[in-house]
Coordinates of C-alpha atoms in Angstrom, one line a residue:
X1209 CA -28.8 11.0 -1.9
X1210 CA -29.5 11.0 1.7
X1211 CA -26.3 12.3 2.4
X1212 CA -25.7 14.0 -0.3
X1213 CA -22.5 14.0 -2.8
X1214 CA -19.6 15.3 -0.5
X1215 CA -20.3 13.5 2.7
X1216 CA -17.6 11.1 4.6
X1217 CA -19.4 8.1 4.0
X1218 CA -19.8 8.9 0.3
X1219 CA -16.1 9.1 0.1
X1220 CA -15.5 6.4 2.5
X1221 CA -17.6 4.1 -0.3
X1222 CA -15.4 5.7 -3.0
X1223 CA -12.4 4.7 -1.4
X1224 CA -13.7 0.8 -0.5
X1225 CA -14.9 1.1 -4.5
X1226 CA -11.1 1.6 -5.8
X1227 CA -9.9 -0.9 -3.5
X1228 CA -12.2 -3.5 -4.6
X1229 CA -11.4 -2.4 -8.5
X1230 CA -7.7 -2.7 -7.5
X1231 CA -8.3 -6.2 -6.4
X1232 CA -10.4 -6.6 -9.6
X1233 CA -7.3 -5.7 -11.7
X1234 CA -9.4 -2.4 -12.8
X1235 CA -6.4 -0.1 -11.9
X1236 CA -7.5 3.1 -13.8
X1237 CA -11.2 3.2 -12.4
X1238 CA -9.6 1.8 -9.0
X1239 CA -7.4 5.2 -9.1
X1240 CA -10.0 7.2 -10.1
X1241 CA -12.4 6.1 -7.6
X1242 CA -9.9 6.8 -4.8
X1243 CA -8.8 10.1 -6.2
X1244 CA -12.7 11.1 -5.7
X1245 CA -12.7 9.9 -2.2
X1246 CA -10.0 12.3 -1.3
X1247 CA -11.5 14.8 -2.5
X1248 CA -14.6 14.8 -1.0
X1249 CA -12.3 14.0 2.6
X1250 CA -10.2 16.9 1.6
X1251 CA -13.2 19.1 1.4
X1252 CA -14.9 18.0 4.5
X1253 CA -12.3 17.2 6.7
X1254 CA -8.7 18.3 5.6
X1255 CA -6.0 16.9 4.6
X1256 CA -4.9 14.8 7.3
X1257 CA -7.7 12.2 7.7
X1258 CA -7.0 8.3 7.8
X1259 CA -9.7 7.8 4.5
X1260 CA -6.8 9.8 2.8
X1261 CA -3.7 7.9 3.6
X1262 CA -6.1 4.7 2.8
X1263 CA -6.6 5.7 0.0
X1264 CA -3.0 7.3 -1.2
X1265 CA -1.8 3.7 -0.4
X1266 CA -4.5 2.1 -2.6
X1267 CA -3.4 4.5 -5.4
X1268 CA -0.1 3.6 -4.9
X1269 CA -0.2 0.1 -5.4
X1270 CA -2.5 0.6 -8.3
X1271 CA -0.3 2.8 -9.9
X1272 CA 3.1 0.2 -9.4
X1273 CA 0.4 -2.4 -11.1
X1274 CA 0.1 0.1 -14.1
X1275 CA 3.8 0.3 -13.9
X1276 CA 3.8 4.2 -13.0
X1277 CA 6.5 3.1 -10.6
X1278 CA 7.8 6.9 -9.7
X1279 CA 4.4 8.1 -9.1
X1280 CA 3.9 4.7 -7.0
X1281 CA 6.9 5.4 -4.5
X1282 CA 5.6 9.0 -4.2
X1283 CA 1.9 8.2 -3.5
X1284 CA 3.2 5.2 -0.9
X1285 CA 5.7 7.6 0.9
X1286 CA 2.9 10.1 1.5
X1287 CA 0.7 7.6 2.6
X1288 CA 3.1 6.1 5.0
X1289 CA 4.1 9.8 5.9
X1290 CA 0.6 10.7 6.8
X1291 CA -0.5 7.1 8.9
X1292 CA 3.4 7.6 10.7
X1293 CA 1.9 11.0 11.8
X1294 CA -1.8 9.7 12.0
X1295 CA -1.4 6.4 14.5
X1296 CA 2.7 6.1 14.8
X1297 CA 5.1 4.1 13.0
X1298 CA 4.2 0.9 14.0
X1299 CA 0.7 0.2 13.4
X1300 CA -0.5 -1.8 11.6
X1301 CA -2.2 0.9 8.7
X1302 CA 1.4 2.5 9.2
X1303 CA 3.0 -1.2 8.6
X1304 CA 1.3 -2.0 5.4
X1305 CA 2.0 1.4 4.0
X1306 CA 5.4 1.0 5.0
X1307 CA 5.7 -2.2 3.0
X1308 CA 3.8 -0.9 0.3
X1309 CA 6.5 1.9 -0.6
X1310 CA 9.1 -1.2 -0.1
X1311 CA 7.7 -2.7 -3.2
X1312 CA 7.6 0.0 -5.1
X1313 CA 11.1 1.1 -4.0
X1314 CA 12.2 -2.0 -5.3
X1315 CA 10.6 -1.5 -8.5
X1316 CA 12.4 1.7 -9.3
X1317 CA 15.8 0.2 -8.5
X1318 CA 16.1 1.7 -4.6
X1319 CA 16.5 -2.4 -3.5
X1320 CA 18.9 -1.2 -0.5
X1321 CA 16.0 1.2 0.7
X1322 CA 13.7 -1.8 0.2
X1323 CA 15.8 -4.2 2.2
X1324 CA 16.2 -2.0 5.0
X1325 CA 12.3 -1.9 5.5
X1326 CA 12.0 -5.9 4.7
X1327 CA 14.2 -6.3 7.2
X1328 CA 12.5 -3.7 9.8
X1329 CA 9.1 -5.4 9.3
X1330 CA 10.3 -8.9 9.2
X1331 CA 10.0 -9.2 13.1
X1332 CA 6.6 -8.9 13.0
X1333 CA 5.5 -10.8 9.8
X1334 CA 3.6 -13.1 11.9
X1335 CA 0.7 -10.8 12.8
X1336 CA 0.6 -9.2 9.0
X1337 CA -2.4 -10.0 7.5
X1338 CA -4.6 -8.8 4.5
X1339 CA -2.8 -6.3 2.4
X1340 CA -0.1 -6.1 4.3
X1341 CA 0.8 -9.9 3.8
X1342 CA 0.1 -9.8 0.4
X1343 CA 2.6 -7.3 -0.2
X1344 CA 5.0 -8.3 2.2
X1345 CA 4.9 -11.2 0.2
X1346 CA 5.2 -9.5 -3.2
X1347 CA 8.2 -7.9 -1.7
X1348 CA 10.2 -11.0 -0.7
X1349 CA 10.0 -12.3 -4.0
X1350 CA 11.0 -9.0 -5.5
X1351 CA 14.1 -8.9 -3.3
X1352 CA 14.9 -12.3 -4.2
X1353 CA 14.7 -11.9 -7.9
X1354 CA 17.0 -8.9 -7.9
X1355 CA 19.7 -10.7 -5.2
X1356 CA 18.9 -14.0 -6.8
X1357 CA 18.8 -15.5 -3.4
X1358 CA 15.7 -18.0 -3.5
X1359 CA 16.8 -19.8 -0.5
X1360 CA 17.0 -16.8 1.7
X1361 CA 13.8 -15.5 0.6
X1362 CA 12.1 -19.1 1.2
X1363 CA 13.2 -19.3 5.2
X1364 CA 12.2 -16.1 5.9
X1365 CA 8.7 -15.8 4.1
X1366 CA 5.5 -16.5 6.4
X1367 CA 4.2 -18.7 3.7
X1368 CA 7.5 -21.0 3.1
X1369 CA 5.0 -23.4 1.2
X1370 CA 5.4 -20.6 -2.0
X1371 CA 8.6 -22.4 -3.1
X1372 CA 7.8 -25.8 -2.8

């Protein structure tokens, strides 16, 4: 209790725990930790802080994995908009949020919008890593399934061996 319950470091830890729980498949716990972290950040630093954008994106991914697709789209849109405002559209965090948004859009049948994001982000796919790369591959798979274009997907993925 050195920092107290409402310190930004506590918020960062909660958000990081949320990401860890998401990666372990404990999605409801992930969402709860991220939301708790957001509340602390809003209390201490206002409503536009990188920790909030990061947590909203993690919540969006978790909600998508829980099958709450409309809510996932909303959170991913909020995260992408905040990242754009904070660091610009082409910053790696904005790119990650944009790709996560595209995956969520695909889930609600907004394939054309998802395809446009995929097209926009394909140019820099060799620079993707972590969550951005993971979600980019998911996006390509979902678009391939929706368009029945397995061959197109295989030639545009950064990991062509996925289909082999």
